[in-house]
Coordinates of C-alpha atoms in Angstrom, one line a residue:
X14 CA -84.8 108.0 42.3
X15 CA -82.1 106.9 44.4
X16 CA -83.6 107.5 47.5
X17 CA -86.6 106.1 46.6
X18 CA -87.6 102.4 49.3
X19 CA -88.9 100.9 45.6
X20 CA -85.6 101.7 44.0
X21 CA -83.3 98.9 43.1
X22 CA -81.4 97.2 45.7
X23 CA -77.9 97.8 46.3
X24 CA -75.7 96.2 44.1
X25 CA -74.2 93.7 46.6
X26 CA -77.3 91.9 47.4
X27 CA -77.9 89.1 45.7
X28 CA -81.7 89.8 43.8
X29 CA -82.6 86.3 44.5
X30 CA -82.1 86.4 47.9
X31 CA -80.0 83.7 48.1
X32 CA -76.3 83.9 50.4
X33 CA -73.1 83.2 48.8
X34 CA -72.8 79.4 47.9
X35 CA -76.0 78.8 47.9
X36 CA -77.3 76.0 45.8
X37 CA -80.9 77.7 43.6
X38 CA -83.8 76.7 45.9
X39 CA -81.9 76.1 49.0
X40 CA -83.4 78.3 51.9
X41 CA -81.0 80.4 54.3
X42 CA -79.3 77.7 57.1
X43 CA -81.8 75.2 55.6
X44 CA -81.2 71.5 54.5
X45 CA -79.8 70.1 51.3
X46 CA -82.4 69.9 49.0
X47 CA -79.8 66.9 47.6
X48 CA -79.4 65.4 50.8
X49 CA -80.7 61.9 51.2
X50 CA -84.0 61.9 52.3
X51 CA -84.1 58.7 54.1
X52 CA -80.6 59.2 55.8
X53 CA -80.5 59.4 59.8
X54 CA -79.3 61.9 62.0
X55 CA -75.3 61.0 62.4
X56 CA -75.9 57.8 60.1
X57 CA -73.1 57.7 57.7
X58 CA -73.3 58.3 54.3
X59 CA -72.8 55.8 52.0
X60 CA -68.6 55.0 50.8
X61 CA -67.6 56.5 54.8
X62 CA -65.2 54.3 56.1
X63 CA -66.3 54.0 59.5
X64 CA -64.5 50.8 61.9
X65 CA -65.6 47.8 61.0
X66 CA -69.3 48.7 59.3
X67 CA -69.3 49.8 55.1
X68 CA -65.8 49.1 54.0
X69 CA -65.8 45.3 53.7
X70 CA -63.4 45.0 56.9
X71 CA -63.4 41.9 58.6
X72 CA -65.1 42.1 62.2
X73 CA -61.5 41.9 65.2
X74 CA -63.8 39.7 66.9
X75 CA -65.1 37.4 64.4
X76 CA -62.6 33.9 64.6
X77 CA -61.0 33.2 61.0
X78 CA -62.2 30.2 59.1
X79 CA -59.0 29.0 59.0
X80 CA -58.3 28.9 62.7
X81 CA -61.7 26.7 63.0
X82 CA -60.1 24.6 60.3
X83 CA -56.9 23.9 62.3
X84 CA -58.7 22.9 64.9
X85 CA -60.7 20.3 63.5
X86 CA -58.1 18.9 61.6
X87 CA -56.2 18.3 64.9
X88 CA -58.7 17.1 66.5
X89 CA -59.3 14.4 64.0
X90 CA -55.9 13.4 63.6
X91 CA -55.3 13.7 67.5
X92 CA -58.4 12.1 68.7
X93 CA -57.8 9.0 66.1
X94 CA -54.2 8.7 67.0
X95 CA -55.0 8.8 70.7
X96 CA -57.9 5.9 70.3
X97 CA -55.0 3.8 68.1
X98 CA -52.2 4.5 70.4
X99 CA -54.5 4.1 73.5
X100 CA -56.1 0.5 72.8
X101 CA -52.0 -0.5 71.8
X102 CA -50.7 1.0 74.9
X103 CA -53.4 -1.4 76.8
X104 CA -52.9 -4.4 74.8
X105 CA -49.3 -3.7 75.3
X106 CA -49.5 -4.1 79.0
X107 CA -52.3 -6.9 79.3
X108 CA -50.2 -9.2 77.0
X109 CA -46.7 -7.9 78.5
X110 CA -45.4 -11.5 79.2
X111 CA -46.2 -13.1 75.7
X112 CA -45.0 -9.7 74.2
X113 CA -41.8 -10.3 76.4
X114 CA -41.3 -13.5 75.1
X115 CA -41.8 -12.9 71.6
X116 CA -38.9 -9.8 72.0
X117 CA -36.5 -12.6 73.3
X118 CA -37.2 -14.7 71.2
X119 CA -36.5 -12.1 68.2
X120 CA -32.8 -10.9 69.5
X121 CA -31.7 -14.5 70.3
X122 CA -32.5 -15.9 66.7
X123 CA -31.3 -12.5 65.1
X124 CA -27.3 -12.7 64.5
X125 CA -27.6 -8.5 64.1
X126 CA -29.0 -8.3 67.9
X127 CA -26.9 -11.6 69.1
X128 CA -23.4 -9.7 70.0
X129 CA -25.0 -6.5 71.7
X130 CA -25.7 -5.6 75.1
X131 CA -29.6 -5.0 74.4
X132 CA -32.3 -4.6 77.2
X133 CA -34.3 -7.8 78.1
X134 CA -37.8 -8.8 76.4
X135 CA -39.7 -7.8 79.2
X136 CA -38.0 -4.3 79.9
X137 CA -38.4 -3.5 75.6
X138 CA -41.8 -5.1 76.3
X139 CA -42.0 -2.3 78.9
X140 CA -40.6 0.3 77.2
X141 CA -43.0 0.4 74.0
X142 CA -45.8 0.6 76.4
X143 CA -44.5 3.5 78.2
X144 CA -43.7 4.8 75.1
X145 CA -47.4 4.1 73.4
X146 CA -48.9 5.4 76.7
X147 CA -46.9 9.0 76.6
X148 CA -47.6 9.5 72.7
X149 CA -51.5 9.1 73.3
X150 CA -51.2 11.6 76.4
X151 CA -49.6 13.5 73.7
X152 CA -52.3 13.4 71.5
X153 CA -55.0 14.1 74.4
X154 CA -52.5 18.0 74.9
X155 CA -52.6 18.4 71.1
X156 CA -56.8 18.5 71.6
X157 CA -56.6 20.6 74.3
X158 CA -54.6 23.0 72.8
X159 CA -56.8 23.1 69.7
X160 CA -59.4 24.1 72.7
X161 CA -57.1 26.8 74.1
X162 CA -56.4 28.3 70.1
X163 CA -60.3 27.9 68.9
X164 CA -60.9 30.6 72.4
X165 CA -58.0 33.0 71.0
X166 CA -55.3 32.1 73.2
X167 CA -52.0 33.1 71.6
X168 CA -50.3 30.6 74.2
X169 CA -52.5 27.6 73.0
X170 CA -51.8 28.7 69.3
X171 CA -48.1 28.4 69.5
X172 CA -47.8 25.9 71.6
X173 CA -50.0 23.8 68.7
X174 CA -47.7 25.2 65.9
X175 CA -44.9 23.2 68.1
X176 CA -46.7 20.2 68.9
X177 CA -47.5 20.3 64.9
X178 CA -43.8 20.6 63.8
X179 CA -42.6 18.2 66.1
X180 CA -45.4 15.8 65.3
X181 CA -44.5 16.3 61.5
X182 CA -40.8 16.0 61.8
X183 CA -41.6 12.5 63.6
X184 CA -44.0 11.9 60.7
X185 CA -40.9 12.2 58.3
X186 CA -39.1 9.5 60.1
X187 CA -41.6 7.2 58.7
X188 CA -42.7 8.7 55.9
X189 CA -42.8 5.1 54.4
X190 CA -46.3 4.7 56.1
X191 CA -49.7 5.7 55.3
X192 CA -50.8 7.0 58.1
X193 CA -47.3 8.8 59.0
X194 CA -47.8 10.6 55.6
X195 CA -51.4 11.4 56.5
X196 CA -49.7 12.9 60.2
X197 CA -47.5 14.8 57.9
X198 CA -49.9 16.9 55.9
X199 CA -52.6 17.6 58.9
X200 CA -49.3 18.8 60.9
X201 CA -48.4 21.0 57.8
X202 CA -51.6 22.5 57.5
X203 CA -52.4 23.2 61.0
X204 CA -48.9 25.5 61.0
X205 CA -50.4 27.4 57.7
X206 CA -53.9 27.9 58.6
X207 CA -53.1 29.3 61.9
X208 CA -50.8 32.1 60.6
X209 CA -53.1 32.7 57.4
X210 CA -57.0 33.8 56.8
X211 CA -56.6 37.1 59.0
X212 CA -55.2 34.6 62.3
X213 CA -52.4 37.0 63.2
X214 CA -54.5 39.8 63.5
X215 CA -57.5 37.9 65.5
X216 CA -54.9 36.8 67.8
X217 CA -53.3 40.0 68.1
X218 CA -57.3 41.7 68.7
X219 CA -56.4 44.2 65.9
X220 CA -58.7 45.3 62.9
X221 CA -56.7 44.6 59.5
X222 CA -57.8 48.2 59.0
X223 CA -55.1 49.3 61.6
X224 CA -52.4 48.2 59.0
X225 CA -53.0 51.1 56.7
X226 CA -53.5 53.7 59.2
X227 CA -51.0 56.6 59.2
X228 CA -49.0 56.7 62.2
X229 CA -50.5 59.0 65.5
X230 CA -54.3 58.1 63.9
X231 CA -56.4 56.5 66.6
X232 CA -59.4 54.0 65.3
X233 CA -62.6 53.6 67.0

């Protein structure tokens, strides 16, 4: 009978029991029966792309290889240079008076420096070890910088890229020499391993992530 409590149910119930969208099994409000068991509370699932963690992005904080590398390459080629042109600097000024006489001794048997009005043995004498003495300082600021770049200082960072390019243009000047050529390449790759590996972004305190963002998104 239709008014009987043992009657069928009403055609919009579900005879199961179950609600709309309901996987079989799953109890009213209840967990996902295909949930992952061993998942925590507001842990993401695996494939989320959440900042820095599960998508293979490299840590903002983390310094790149390459900018360790550019530092120890200038360090090396600095520090030598500085030992080399530091000892010649000294010997320079210690033995200024035979150096002097050696220099005059040069330009009055050499017919090319005979005719010109050329500076005195003891002020060239003079002059190199100035000169010697200011590229080792150099050298001693190329360090420092390296310092200043290895602690993510933008400022230090260029201001090696310049000291680089200078130092390799000088290089070129006497390419002839060994160790000029060796100047060359460490002042070549300094410049390219502080703008490659991820350095840009380190310097500029930025995930690489932030690249592909779409515009107005903000990353946490």
């Amino acid at each position: 009978m239709s008014n009987s409590p043992w009657g069928p149910p009403p055609p919009s119930q579900d005879p199961y029991g179950q609600q709309p969208g309901q996987q079989p099994g799953q109890q009213p409000g209840g967990p996902n029966p295909y949930a992952n068991p061993y998942s925590q509370p507001g842990q993401a699932q695996p494939g989320a792309t959440a900042y820095g963690a599960g998508d293979g992005s490299r840590d903002p904080d983390r310094r790149p290889g390459t900018v360790t590398a550019a530092a120890i390459i200038t360090w090396i080629t600095a520090g030598t240079s500085a030992l080399l042109l530091g000892l010649t600097a000294i010997a320079m000024f210690v033995a200024q008076d035979s150096l002097a006489d050696d220099i005059t001794r040069e330009l009055e048997t050499d017919p090319a420096f005979r005719d010109l009005d050329m500076p005195t043995g003891g002020e060239l004498a003079g002059m190199l070890g100035v000169g010697m003495a200011v590229l080792t300082v150099w050298c001693l600021v190329a360090c420092v910088l390296a310092v200043m770049a290895m602690r993510r200082s933008n400022a230090g960072r260029i201001m090696l890229v310049v000291s680089s390019a200078i130092s390799a243009l000088l290089s070129l000047l006497a390419i002839l020499s060994l160790v000029s050529a060796v100047t060359l390449f460490a002042s070549i790759a300094v410049i390219v391993l502080l703008f490659t590996g991820g350095a840009g972004d380190w310097y500029a305190r930025r995930s690489p992530q932030q690249h592909h963002l779409p515009p107005g998104t903000t990353q946490y």
